[in-house]
GROMACS .gro file of C-alpha atoms in nm:
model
  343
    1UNK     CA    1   8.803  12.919  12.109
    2UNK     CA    2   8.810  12.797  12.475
    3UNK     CA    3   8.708  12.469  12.564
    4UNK     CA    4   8.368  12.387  12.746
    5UNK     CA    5   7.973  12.424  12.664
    6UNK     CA    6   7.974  12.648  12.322
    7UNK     CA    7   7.627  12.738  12.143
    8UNK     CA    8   7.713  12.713  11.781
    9UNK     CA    9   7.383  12.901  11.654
   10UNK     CA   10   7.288  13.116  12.030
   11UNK     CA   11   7.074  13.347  11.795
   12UNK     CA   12   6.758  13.088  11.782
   13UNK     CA   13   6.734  13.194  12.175
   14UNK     CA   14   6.540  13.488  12.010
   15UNK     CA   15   6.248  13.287  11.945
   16UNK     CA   16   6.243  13.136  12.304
   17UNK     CA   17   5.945  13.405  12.373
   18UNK     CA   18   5.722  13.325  12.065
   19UNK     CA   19   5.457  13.128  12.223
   20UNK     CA   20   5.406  13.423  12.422
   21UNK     CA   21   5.370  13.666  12.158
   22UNK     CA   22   5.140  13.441  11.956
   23UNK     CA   23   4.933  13.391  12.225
   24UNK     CA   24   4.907  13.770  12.334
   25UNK     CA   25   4.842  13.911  12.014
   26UNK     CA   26   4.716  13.624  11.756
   27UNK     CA   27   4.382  13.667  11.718
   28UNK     CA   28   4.147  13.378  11.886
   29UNK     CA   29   4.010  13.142  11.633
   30UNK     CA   30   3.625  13.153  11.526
   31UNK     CA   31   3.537  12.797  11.557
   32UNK     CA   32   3.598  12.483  11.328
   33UNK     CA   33   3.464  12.675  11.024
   34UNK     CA   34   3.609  12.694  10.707
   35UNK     CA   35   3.914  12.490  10.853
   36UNK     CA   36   4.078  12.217  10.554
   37UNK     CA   37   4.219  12.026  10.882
   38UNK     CA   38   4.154  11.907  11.227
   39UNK     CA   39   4.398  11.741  11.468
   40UNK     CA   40   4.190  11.647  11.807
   41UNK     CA   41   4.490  11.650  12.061
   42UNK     CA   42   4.568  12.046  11.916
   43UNK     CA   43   4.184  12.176  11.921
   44UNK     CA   44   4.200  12.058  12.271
   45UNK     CA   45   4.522  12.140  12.351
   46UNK     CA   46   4.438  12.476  12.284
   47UNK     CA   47   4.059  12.411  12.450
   48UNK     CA   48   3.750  12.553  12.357
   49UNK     CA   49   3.792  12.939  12.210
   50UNK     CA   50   3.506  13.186  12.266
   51UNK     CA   51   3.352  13.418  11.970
   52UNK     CA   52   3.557  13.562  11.768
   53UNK     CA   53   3.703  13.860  11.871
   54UNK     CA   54   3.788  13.745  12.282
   55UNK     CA   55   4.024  13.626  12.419
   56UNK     CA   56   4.123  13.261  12.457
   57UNK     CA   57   4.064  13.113  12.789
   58UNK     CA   58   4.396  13.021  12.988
   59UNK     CA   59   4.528  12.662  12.972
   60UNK     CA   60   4.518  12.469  13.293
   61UNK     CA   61   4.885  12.515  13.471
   62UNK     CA   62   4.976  12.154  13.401
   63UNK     CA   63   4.983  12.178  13.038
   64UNK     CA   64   5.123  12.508  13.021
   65UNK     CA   65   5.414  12.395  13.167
   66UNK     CA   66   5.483  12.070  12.942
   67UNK     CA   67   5.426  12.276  12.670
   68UNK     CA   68   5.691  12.564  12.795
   69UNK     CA   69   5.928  12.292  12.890
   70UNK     CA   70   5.910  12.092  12.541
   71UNK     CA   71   5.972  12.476  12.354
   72UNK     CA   72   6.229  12.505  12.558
   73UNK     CA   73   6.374  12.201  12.472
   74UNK     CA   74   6.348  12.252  12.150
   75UNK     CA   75   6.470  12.593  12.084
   76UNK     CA   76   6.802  12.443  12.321
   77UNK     CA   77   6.847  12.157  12.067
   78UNK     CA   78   6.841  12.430  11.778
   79UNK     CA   79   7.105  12.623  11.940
   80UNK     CA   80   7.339  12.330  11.879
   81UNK     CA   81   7.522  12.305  12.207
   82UNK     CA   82   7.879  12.138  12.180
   83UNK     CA   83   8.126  12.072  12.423
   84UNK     CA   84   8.456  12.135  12.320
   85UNK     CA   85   8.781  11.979  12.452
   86UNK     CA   86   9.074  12.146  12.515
   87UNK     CA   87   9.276  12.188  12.235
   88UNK     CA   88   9.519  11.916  12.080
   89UNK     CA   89   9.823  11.930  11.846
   90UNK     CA   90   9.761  11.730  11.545
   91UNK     CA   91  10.095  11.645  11.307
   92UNK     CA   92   9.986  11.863  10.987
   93UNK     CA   93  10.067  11.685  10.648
   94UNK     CA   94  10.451  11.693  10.577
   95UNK     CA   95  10.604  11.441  10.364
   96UNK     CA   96  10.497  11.140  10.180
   97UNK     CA   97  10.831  10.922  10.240
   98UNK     CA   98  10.803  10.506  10.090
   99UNK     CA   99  11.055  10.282  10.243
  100UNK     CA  100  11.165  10.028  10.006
  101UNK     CA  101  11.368   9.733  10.223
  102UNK     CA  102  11.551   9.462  10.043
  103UNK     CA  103  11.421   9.083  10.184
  104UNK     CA  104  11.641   8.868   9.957
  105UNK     CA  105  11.864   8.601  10.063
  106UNK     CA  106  12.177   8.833  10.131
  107UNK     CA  107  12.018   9.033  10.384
  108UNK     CA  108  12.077   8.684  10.599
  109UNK     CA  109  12.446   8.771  10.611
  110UNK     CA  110  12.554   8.925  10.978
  111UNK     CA  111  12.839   9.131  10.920
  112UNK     CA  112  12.655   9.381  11.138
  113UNK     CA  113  12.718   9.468  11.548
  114UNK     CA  114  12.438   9.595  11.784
  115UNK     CA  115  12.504   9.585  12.157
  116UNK     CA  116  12.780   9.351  12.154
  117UNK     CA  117  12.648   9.082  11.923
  118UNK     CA  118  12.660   8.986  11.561
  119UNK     CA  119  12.341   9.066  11.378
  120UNK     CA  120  12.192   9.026  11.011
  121UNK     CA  121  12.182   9.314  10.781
  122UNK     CA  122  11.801   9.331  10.821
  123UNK     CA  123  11.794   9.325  11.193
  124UNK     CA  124  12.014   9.617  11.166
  125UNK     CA  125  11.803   9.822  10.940
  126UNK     CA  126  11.523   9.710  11.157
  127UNK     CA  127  11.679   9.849  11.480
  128UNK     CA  128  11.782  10.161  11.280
  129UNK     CA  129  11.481  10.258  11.124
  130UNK     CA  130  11.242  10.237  11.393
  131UNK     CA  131  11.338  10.530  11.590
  132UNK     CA  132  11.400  10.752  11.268
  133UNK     CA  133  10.958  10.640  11.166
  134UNK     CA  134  10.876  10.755  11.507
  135UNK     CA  135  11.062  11.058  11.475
  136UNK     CA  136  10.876  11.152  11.118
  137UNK     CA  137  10.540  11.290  11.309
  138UNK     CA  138  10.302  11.500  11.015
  139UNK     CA  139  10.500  11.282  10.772
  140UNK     CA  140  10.296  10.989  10.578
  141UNK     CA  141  10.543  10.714  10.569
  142UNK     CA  142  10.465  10.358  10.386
  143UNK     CA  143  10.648  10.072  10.377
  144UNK     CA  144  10.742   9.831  10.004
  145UNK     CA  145  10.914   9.498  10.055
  146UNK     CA  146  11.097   9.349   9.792
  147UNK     CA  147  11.298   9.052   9.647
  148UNK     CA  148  11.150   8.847   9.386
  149UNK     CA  149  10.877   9.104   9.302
  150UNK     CA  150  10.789   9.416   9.540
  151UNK     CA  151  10.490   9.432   9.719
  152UNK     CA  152  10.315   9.773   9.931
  153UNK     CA  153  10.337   9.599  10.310
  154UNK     CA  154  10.194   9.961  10.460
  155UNK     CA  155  10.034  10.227  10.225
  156UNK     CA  156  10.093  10.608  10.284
  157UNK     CA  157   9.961  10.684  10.692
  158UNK     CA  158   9.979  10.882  10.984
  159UNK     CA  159   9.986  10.577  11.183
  160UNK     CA  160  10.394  10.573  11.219
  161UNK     CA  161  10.324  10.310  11.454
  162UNK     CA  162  10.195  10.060  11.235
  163UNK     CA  163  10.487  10.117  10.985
  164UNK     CA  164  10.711  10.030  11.291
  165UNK     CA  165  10.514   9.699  11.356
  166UNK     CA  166  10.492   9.572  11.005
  167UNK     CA  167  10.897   9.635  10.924
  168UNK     CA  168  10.959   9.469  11.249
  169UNK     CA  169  10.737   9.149  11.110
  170UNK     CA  170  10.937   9.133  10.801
  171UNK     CA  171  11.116   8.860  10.762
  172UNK     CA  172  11.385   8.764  10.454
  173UNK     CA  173  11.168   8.458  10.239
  174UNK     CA  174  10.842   8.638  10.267
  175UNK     CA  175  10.907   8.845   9.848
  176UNK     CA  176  11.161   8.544   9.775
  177UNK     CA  177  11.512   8.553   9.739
  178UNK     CA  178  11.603   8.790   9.445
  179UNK     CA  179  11.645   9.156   9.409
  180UNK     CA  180  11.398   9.323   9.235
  181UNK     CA  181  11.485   9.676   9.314
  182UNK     CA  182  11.327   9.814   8.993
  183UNK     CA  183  10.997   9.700   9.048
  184UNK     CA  184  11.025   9.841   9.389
  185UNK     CA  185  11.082  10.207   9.247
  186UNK     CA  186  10.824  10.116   8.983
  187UNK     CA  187  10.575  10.049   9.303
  188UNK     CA  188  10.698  10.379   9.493
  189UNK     CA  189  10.640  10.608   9.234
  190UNK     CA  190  10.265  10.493   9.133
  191UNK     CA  191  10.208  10.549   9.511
  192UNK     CA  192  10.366  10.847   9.507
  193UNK     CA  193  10.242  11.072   9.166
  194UNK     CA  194   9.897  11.160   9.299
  195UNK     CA  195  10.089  11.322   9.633
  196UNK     CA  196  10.186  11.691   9.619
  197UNK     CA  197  10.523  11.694   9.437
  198UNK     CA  198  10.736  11.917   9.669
  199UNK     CA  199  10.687  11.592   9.963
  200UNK     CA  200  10.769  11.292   9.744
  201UNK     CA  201  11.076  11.076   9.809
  202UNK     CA  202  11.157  10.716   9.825
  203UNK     CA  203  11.463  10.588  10.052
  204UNK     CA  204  11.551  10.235   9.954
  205UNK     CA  205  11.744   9.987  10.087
  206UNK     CA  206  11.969   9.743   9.932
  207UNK     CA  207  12.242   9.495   9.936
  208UNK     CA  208  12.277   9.366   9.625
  209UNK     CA  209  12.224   9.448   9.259
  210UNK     CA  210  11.864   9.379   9.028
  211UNK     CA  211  11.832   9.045   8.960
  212UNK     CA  212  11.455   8.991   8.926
  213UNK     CA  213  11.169   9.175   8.781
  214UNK     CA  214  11.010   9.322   8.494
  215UNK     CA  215  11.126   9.644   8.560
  216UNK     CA  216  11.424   9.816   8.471
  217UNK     CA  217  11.619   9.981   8.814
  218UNK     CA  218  11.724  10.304   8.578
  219UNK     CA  219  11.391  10.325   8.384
  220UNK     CA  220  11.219  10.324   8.692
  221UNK     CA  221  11.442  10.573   8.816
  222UNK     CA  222  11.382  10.777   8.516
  223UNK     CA  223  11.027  10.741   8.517
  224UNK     CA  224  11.088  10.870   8.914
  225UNK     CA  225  11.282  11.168   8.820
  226UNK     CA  226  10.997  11.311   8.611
  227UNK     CA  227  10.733  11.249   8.865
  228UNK     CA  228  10.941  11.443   9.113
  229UNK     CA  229  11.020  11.144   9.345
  230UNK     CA  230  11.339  11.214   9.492
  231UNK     CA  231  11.542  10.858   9.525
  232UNK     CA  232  11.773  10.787   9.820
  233UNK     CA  233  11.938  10.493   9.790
  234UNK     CA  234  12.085  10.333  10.080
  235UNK     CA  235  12.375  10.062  10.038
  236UNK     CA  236  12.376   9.769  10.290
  237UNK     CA  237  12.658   9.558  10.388
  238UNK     CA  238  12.992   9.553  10.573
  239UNK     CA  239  13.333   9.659  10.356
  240UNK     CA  240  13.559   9.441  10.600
  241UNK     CA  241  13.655   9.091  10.458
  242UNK     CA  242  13.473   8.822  10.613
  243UNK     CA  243  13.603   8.458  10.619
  244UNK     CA  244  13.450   8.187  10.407
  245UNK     CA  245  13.431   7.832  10.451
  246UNK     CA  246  13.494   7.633  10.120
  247UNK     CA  247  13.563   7.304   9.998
  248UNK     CA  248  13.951   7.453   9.961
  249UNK     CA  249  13.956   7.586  10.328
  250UNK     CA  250  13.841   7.942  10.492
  251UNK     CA  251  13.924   8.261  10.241
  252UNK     CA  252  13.842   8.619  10.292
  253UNK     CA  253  13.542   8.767  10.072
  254UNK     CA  254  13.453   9.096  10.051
  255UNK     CA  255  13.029   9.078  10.167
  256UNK     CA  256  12.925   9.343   9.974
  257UNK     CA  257  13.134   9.238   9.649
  258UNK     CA  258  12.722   9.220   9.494
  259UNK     CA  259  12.658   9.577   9.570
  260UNK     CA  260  12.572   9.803   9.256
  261UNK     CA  261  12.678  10.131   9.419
  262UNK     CA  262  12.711  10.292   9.041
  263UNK     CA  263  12.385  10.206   8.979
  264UNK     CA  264  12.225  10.300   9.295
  265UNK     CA  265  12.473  10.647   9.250
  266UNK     CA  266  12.298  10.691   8.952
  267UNK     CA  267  11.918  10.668   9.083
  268UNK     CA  268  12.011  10.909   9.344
  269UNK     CA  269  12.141  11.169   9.107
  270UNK     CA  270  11.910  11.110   8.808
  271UNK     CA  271  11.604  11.196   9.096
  272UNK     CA  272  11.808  11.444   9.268
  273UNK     CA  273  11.847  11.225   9.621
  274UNK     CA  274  12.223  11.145   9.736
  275UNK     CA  275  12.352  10.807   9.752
  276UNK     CA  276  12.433  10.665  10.124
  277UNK     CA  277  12.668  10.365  10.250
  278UNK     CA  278  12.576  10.204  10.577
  279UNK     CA  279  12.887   9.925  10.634
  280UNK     CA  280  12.800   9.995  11.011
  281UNK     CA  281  12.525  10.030  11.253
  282UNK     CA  282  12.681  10.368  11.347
  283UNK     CA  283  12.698  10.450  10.958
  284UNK     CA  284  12.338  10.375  10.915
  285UNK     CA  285  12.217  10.603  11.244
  286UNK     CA  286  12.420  10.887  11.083
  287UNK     CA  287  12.260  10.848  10.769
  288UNK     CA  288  11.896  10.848  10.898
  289UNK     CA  289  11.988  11.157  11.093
  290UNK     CA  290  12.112  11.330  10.721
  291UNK     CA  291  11.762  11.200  10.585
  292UNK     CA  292  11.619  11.405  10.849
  293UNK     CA  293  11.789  11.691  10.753
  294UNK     CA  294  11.735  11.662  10.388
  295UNK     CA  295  11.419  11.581  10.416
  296UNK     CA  296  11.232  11.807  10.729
  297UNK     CA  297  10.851  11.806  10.770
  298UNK     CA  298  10.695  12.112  10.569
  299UNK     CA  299  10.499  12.288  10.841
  300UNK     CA  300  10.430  12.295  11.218
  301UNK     CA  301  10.148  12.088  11.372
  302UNK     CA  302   9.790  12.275  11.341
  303UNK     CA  303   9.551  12.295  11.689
  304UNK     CA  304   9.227  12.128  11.677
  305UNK     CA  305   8.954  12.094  11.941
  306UNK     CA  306   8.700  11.775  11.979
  307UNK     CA  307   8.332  11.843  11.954
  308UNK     CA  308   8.092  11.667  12.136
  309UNK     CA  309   7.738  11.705  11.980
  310UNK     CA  310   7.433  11.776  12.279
  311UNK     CA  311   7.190  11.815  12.077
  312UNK     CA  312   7.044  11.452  12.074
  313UNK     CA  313   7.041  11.518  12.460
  314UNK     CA  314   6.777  11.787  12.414
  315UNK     CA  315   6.556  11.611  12.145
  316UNK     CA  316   6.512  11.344  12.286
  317UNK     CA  317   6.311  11.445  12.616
  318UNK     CA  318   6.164  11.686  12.392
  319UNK     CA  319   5.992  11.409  12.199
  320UNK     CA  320   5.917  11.192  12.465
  321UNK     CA  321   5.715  11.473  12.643
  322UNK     CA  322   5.527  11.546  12.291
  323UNK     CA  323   5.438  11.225  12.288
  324UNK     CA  324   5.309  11.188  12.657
  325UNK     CA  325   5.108  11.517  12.629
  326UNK     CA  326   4.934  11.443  12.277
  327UNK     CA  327   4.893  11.053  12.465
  328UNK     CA  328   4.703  11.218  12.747
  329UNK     CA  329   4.482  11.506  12.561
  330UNK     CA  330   4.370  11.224  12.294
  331UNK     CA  331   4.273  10.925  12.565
  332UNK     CA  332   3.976  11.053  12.797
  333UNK     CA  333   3.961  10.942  13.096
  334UNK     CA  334   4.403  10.898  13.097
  335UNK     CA  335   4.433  10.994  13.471
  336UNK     CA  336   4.691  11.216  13.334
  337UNK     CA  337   4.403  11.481  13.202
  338UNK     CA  338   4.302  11.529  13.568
  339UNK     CA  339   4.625  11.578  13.717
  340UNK     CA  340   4.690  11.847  13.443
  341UNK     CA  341   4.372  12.002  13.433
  342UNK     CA  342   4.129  11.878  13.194
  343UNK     CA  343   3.750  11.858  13.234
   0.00000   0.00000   0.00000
């Protein structure tokens, strides 16, 4: 359909000639008998008739021509008339993919580069994440922060930009300082069960192990795998040694000694997902890049066309003039009835 003025029902223009046909062949009323109602402004609208059996006598020129002009009006209004833009891609409904992101204390540590400078682990996943949202378009993405407890930050949208904003606003404090990764999967998957089952899937991010919550990590991941949520589990933190400051002197630690990868290996596979391990900000762009492959957009984006009602365009001079006529045939003496005819 091509964009511009469109008639959605063009067959009412049939009836644009009625008032002519009544008129010609209706036979002329007899006279107020026998009638169960009278309206003034119509009897005289339609004047005096003769006998029955003759004709009516014409209306003055005036009227004739409000009264055209209103039908008109109407019978345009009926038509429907739209104006259509020009068509638009709209994203048509992929995925429904939950990021879960880790906020406890240990996301604090920076064993992470970006440009040259030393940055925290959620600042990386931060600057990593954004461009792989905006690339997700006819995907729903939400957004679950979690650390004492897990809470939904961004429920299931469209709006990729808002996902964007509200991960860039989180800060490590705002869930606490624990690790409660089950009740994170727990969250995901309520969102997640009333979505079709063939776009479900839940990348979480972690640096640590469960700590906190009611919820067992490998129920929930259970409870996942039967609700068809696909788990992909994404491991946080640098494998190079890091020095220490301690009442002894500075010693080497390993930063992501608190890491369950078996665990988070075992969510992946129980849900059929794959385990990832980001020790790098290079890692972590690779593994967003997999994600995309693993987890494409269903369909291509569908056409669709704005419509732009008229309509209410049409009625409304169409009313206004009914009520200026029926104001002038029902006030005698309205200067209006001798401009338009009336005796």
């Amino acid at each position: 359909m091509e964009s511009g003025l469109h008639l959605q029902w063009p067959w009412l223009g049939l009836l644009l000639p009625l008032p002519l046909l009544v008129y010609r062949f209706w036979p002329a009323s007899g006279g107020m008998a026998g009638q169960a109602l009278w309206v003034p402004f119509f009897h005289q609208l339609a004047r005096e008739t003769t006998p029955a059996g003759t004709r009516r006598k014409p209306m003055a020129w005036g009227r004739l021509l409000v009264a055209g002009l209103i039908w008109l009006l109407l019978i345009g209004a009926g038509m429907r008339p739209q104006w259509l833009e020009k068509p638009a891609l709209q994203p048509s409904t992929g995925r429904d993919l939950l990021l879960a992101v880790d906020l406890s204390e240990s996301m604090l540590i920076k064993d992470f580069a970006w440009q040259g400078q030393r940055i925290n682990r959620l600042q990386a996943i931060k600057v990593v994440a954004e461009p792989f949202i905006r690339r997700r378009t006819g995907d729903r993405l939400g957004l679950i922060l979690f650390a004492d407890h897990a809470y939904l930050q961004t429920p299931l949208t469209f709006d990729l930009e808002t996902v964007a904003t509200m991960l860039g606003e989180a800060e490590v404090g705002l869930a606490g300082k624990m690790t409660a990764i089950g009740e994170g999967i727990g969250l995901a998957v309520r969102r997640l069960r009333e979505r079709p089952q063939q776009g479900r899937a839940l990348i979480l991010l972690t640096d640590g192990a469960n700590t906190a919550g009611a919820v067992d990590p490998h129920q929930a991941a259970r409870l996942a795998a039967a609700e068809g949520v696909r788990i992909y589990p994404i491991g946080v933190g640098s494998t190079r040694p890091m020095p220490v400051a301690t009442l002894l002197g500075t010693r080497m630690v390993n930063p992501s000694a608190d890491l369950d990868e078996p665990g988070l290996q075992e969510m992946a596979r129980l849900t059929g997902g794959r385990y990832f391990r980001a020790a790098d900000t290079a890692a972590m762009e690779e593994i967003y890049r997999e994600l995309d492959r693993l987890e494409p957009t269903l369909s291509d984006p569908e056409s669709f066309m704005l419509r732009s009602e008229l309509h209410p365009w049409l009625l409304g001079p169409a009313l206004l003039l009914t009520f200026l006529l029926a104001f002038a045939i029902a006030r005698p003496g309205w200067r209006l009835r001798e401009r338009w005819g009336y005796d």
